[in-house]
Short mmCIF file of C-alpha atoms in Angstrom, two decimals:
data_model
loop_
_atom_site.label_atom_id
_atom_site.label_comp_id
_atom_site.label_asym_id
_atom_site.label_seq_id
_atom_site.Cartn_x
_atom_site.Cartn_y
_atom_site.Cartn_z
CA MET A 95 94.84 70.48 89.11
CA GLY A 96 97.56 68.50 90.90
CA ALA A 97 98.61 68.91 94.52
CA GLY A 98 101.92 70.46 93.44
CA VAL A 99 100.19 73.12 91.33
CA ILE A 100 97.76 73.93 94.16
CA LYS A 101 100.70 74.33 96.55
CA GLN A 102 102.44 76.64 94.08
CA GLN A 103 99.33 78.78 93.67
CA ARG A 104 98.84 79.03 97.42
CA PHE A 105 102.50 79.99 97.83
CA ARG A 106 102.22 82.70 95.16
CA PHE A 107 98.90 84.00 96.52
CA ILE A 108 100.24 84.38 100.07
CA ALA A 109 103.40 86.19 98.90
CA SER A 110 101.51 88.55 96.58
CA GLY A 111 98.78 89.09 99.17
CA MET A 112 101.23 90.17 101.86
CA VAL A 113 102.96 92.63 99.54
CA THR A 114 99.61 93.94 98.30
CA LEU A 115 98.50 94.57 101.89
CA PHE A 116 101.72 96.48 102.54
CA LEU A 117 101.21 98.55 99.37
CA VAL A 118 97.64 99.42 100.39
CA ILE A 119 98.96 100.67 103.75
CA VAL A 120 101.61 102.71 101.92
CA MET A 121 98.97 104.29 99.67
CA VAL A 122 96.68 105.12 102.60
CA GLN A 123 99.61 106.79 104.36
CA ALA A 124 100.52 108.71 101.19
CA PHE A 125 96.94 109.95 100.74
CA ARG A 126 96.81 110.98 104.41
CA MET A 127 100.03 112.97 104.09
CA ILE A 128 98.85 114.64 100.88
CA PHE A 129 95.57 115.68 102.48
CA MET A 130 97.49 117.13 105.42
CA SER A 131 99.74 119.24 103.20
CA SER A 132 100.26 119.77 99.47
CA ASP A 133 104.00 119.73 100.21
CA HIS A 134 103.78 115.93 100.10
CA LEU A 135 102.46 115.83 96.51
CA LEU A 136 105.98 115.58 95.07
CA TRP A 137 106.64 112.18 96.62
CA GLY A 138 103.06 111.09 97.32
CA ILE A 139 101.87 110.94 93.71
CA PRO A 140 104.69 108.68 92.43
CA VAL A 141 104.37 106.44 95.50
CA ILE A 142 100.66 105.96 94.83
CA ALA A 143 101.23 105.44 91.09
CA VAL A 144 103.91 102.78 91.57
CA SER A 145 101.90 101.05 94.31
CA LEU A 146 98.81 100.84 92.09
CA LEU A 147 100.85 99.43 89.21
CA ASP A 148 102.50 96.92 91.56
CA ILE A 149 99.13 95.70 92.83
CA TYR A 150 97.63 95.47 89.33
CA PHE A 151 100.54 93.56 87.78
CA LEU A 152 101.06 91.32 90.82
CA THR A 153 97.38 90.35 90.68
CA SER A 154 97.60 89.79 86.91
CA SER A 155 100.65 87.56 87.31
CA LEU A 156 98.66 85.18 89.53
CA LEU A 157 96.54 84.32 86.47
CA ARG A 158 99.63 83.08 84.62
CA LYS A 159 101.21 79.72 85.21
CA PRO A 160 104.99 80.09 85.58
CA LYS A 161 107.28 77.71 83.74
CA SER A 162 109.18 77.32 87.02
CA ILE A 163 109.15 78.84 90.49
CA ASP A 164 111.38 78.85 93.55
CA THR A 165 109.12 77.66 96.37
CA ARG A 166 111.74 77.33 99.09
CA LEU A 167 110.67 78.83 102.42
CA SER A 168 113.99 80.66 102.66
CA THR A 169 113.29 82.28 99.27
CA PHE A 170 109.83 83.34 100.47
CA ILE A 171 111.33 85.02 103.56
CA ILE A 172 114.16 86.58 101.56
CA SER A 173 111.74 87.95 98.96
CA LEU A 174 109.51 89.61 101.55
CA GLY A 175 112.52 91.04 103.38
CA ALA A 176 113.95 92.35 100.13
CA THR A 177 110.65 93.98 99.21
CA PHE A 178 109.70 95.76 102.41
CA GLY A 179 110.39 93.78 105.58
CA PHE A 180 113.52 95.39 106.98
CA SER A 181 112.66 98.99 106.13
CA LEU A 182 109.17 98.59 107.59
CA ALA A 183 110.60 97.11 110.79
CA ALA A 184 113.07 99.99 111.09
CA ILE A 185 110.30 102.57 110.68
CA LEU A 186 108.14 100.82 113.29
CA ILE A 187 111.03 100.69 115.77
CA ALA A 188 111.36 104.47 115.33
CA ASP A 189 114.52 104.86 117.40
CA PRO A 190 115.87 108.42 117.62
CA PRO A 191 117.95 109.69 114.68
CA ILE A 192 121.71 109.86 114.97
CA ALA A 193 122.78 113.46 115.49
CA PHE A 194 125.48 114.80 113.18
CA SER A 195 126.36 117.95 111.31
CA TYR A 196 124.19 118.88 108.32
CA THR A 197 121.42 116.45 109.29
CA ALA A 198 118.76 118.57 107.58
CA ALA A 199 120.79 118.80 104.36
CA VAL A 200 121.37 115.03 104.29
CA GLN A 201 117.68 114.34 104.90
CA GLN A 202 116.64 116.73 102.12
CA SER A 203 119.17 115.11 99.77
CA GLY A 204 117.70 111.73 100.70
CA ARG A 205 114.21 112.93 99.82
CA MET A 206 115.43 114.10 96.43
CA LEU A 207 117.33 110.84 95.88
CA SER A 208 114.22 108.81 96.72
CA LEU A 209 112.39 110.43 93.78
CA VAL A 210 115.01 109.46 91.19
CA PRO A 211 114.03 105.76 90.77
CA TYR A 212 110.31 106.34 90.20
CA PRO A 213 110.37 107.00 86.41
CA PHE A 214 112.62 103.96 85.93
CA ALA A 215 110.44 101.81 88.21
CA ILE A 216 107.30 102.78 86.27
CA TRP A 217 109.06 102.06 82.95
CA ALA A 218 110.19 98.66 84.26
CA LEU A 219 106.71 97.77 85.51
CA PHE A 220 105.16 98.50 82.11
CA CYS A 221 107.82 96.27 80.53
CA LEU A 222 107.28 93.43 83.00
CA LYS A 223 103.49 93.69 83.19
CA ASP A 224 102.10 90.36 84.40
CA CYS A 225 105.60 88.90 84.79
CA LEU A 226 105.98 90.90 88.02
CA THR A 227 106.23 88.57 91.02
CA VAL A 228 107.21 88.61 94.67
CA VAL A 229 109.12 85.31 94.74
CA PRO A 230 111.35 84.33 91.79
CA GLU A 231 109.24 82.91 88.96
CA ALA A 232 110.18 82.17 85.35
CA HIS A 233 107.49 83.46 82.99
CA ALA A 234 109.44 84.86 80.04
CA VAL A 235 112.70 86.61 79.13
CA ILE A 236 112.03 90.36 79.24
CA ALA A 237 114.69 92.13 77.17
CA HIS A 238 112.93 95.20 75.77
CA GLY A 239 112.47 98.75 77.03
CA ILE A 240 114.56 99.54 80.08
CA TYR A 241 115.59 95.86 80.18
CA ARG A 242 117.79 96.51 77.16
CA TYR A 243 120.04 98.49 79.52
CA SER A 244 119.59 96.69 82.83
CA ARG A 245 118.80 93.06 83.62
CA HIS A 246 117.10 94.03 86.85
CA PRO A 247 116.15 97.74 86.99
CA LEU A 248 113.71 97.22 89.86
CA TYR A 249 116.50 95.80 92.02
CA VAL A 250 118.58 98.89 91.28
CA CYS A 251 115.60 101.08 92.26
CA TYR A 252 115.19 99.19 95.54
CA VAL A 253 118.88 99.66 96.37
CA VAL A 254 118.63 103.41 95.72
CA TRP A 255 115.51 103.61 97.90
CA ALA A 256 117.29 101.72 100.69
CA ILE A 257 120.14 104.25 100.58
CA ALA A 258 117.66 107.14 100.52
CA ASN A 259 115.86 105.69 103.56
CA VAL A 260 119.09 105.84 105.56
CA MET A 261 119.57 109.48 104.56
CA ILE A 262 115.97 110.44 105.39
CA PHE A 263 115.79 108.41 108.63
CA PRO A 264 119.41 108.35 109.89
CA SER A 265 118.86 105.93 112.77
CA LEU A 266 120.75 102.80 113.75
CA SER A 267 117.75 100.55 113.05
CA MET A 268 117.28 102.03 109.56
CA MET A 269 120.98 101.61 108.77
CA ILE A 270 120.86 97.96 109.83
CA GLY A 271 117.51 97.41 108.12
CA SER A 272 118.58 98.97 104.82
CA PHE A 273 121.87 97.07 104.82
CA CYS A 274 120.02 93.79 105.40
CA GLN A 275 117.50 94.70 102.71
CA ILE A 276 120.28 95.19 100.15
CA ILE A 277 121.86 91.86 101.16
CA PHE A 278 118.50 90.10 100.74
CA LEU A 279 118.00 91.81 97.38
CA MET A 280 121.31 90.41 96.17
CA ILE A 281 120.42 86.91 97.42
CA ARG A 282 117.02 87.06 95.71
CA LEU A 283 118.71 88.36 92.55
CA HIS A 284 121.13 85.44 92.61
CA ARG A 285 118.30 82.91 92.97
CA GLU A 286 116.23 84.56 90.25
CA GLU A 287 119.19 84.52 87.87
CA GLN A 288 119.73 80.83 88.57
CA LEU A 289 116.06 80.10 87.87
CA LEU A 290 116.04 82.05 84.59
CA LEU A 291 119.31 80.55 83.37
CA THR A 292 118.01 77.05 84.08
CA THR A 293 114.58 77.61 82.53
CA PHE A 294 115.39 79.68 79.44
CA PRO A 295 118.48 78.76 77.33
CA GLU A 296 118.17 82.12 75.52
CA TYR A 297 118.55 83.99 78.81
CA ARG A 298 122.29 83.23 78.94
CA GLU A 299 123.03 85.37 75.86
CA TYR A 300 121.00 88.24 77.33
CA TYR A 301 122.67 87.68 80.72
CA GLN A 302 126.15 87.94 79.21
CA ARG A 303 125.26 90.96 77.05
CA THR A 304 123.36 93.11 79.56
CA GLY A 305 124.68 94.38 82.87
CA LEU A 306 122.88 94.80 86.15
CA CYS A 307 123.05 98.55 85.50
CA GLY A 308 124.33 99.56 82.08
CA THR A 309 127.46 97.52 81.34
CA MET A 310 128.30 96.86 84.99
CA PHE A 311 128.28 93.27 86.25
CA ARG A 312 127.58 91.62 82.92
CA GLY A 313 127.43 87.86 83.49
CA THR A 314 128.97 88.10 86.96
CA ILE A 315 126.10 87.51 89.39
CA VAL A 316 125.80 83.79 88.67
CA LYS A 317 128.80 81.71 87.70
#
């Protein structure tokens, strides 16, 4: 095994390990909340299910050798920030919520909104399987299942969750954190598209045919 391959594997292991650790913490918190009150079952069960699938498929992907990978340090930082970094920082800061009319109604709407992506995220994970990665990697062109309708359904789910976080935790730090998370998601998306277009000639036809969400933004993310 060459030095370059070893460096790639170390890079992938660190990125996946950090996200896995975060997911374990999320699951522990979800279990704790469920044991405290059955009221948390509605959101706790899907959180645990998605986290377990994430960990399983991320671990499985480490056994595959990608055809290409973006190993830039900036991409590593962007990928972690897009996954959980900014939202986690905002929660840890825990500054007081911004007071406004109908706060309770907005927070409840945010909780309901946060549940919407879970079925789509689970569907996407079962389509990706061991092609799920933290940093952009080119394993294969996934164009079946939910990927027939969206090039990047998990990105869409993350954007919805970022918006829901602002509604549930209406603080200045969460607003800034969620905004930055969405920006980082778009940067990571751009870099992943570049990698896939460069690695797989057949990806261009899929890229031009399939939008980011339905027919929106077909072939417009990367020029």
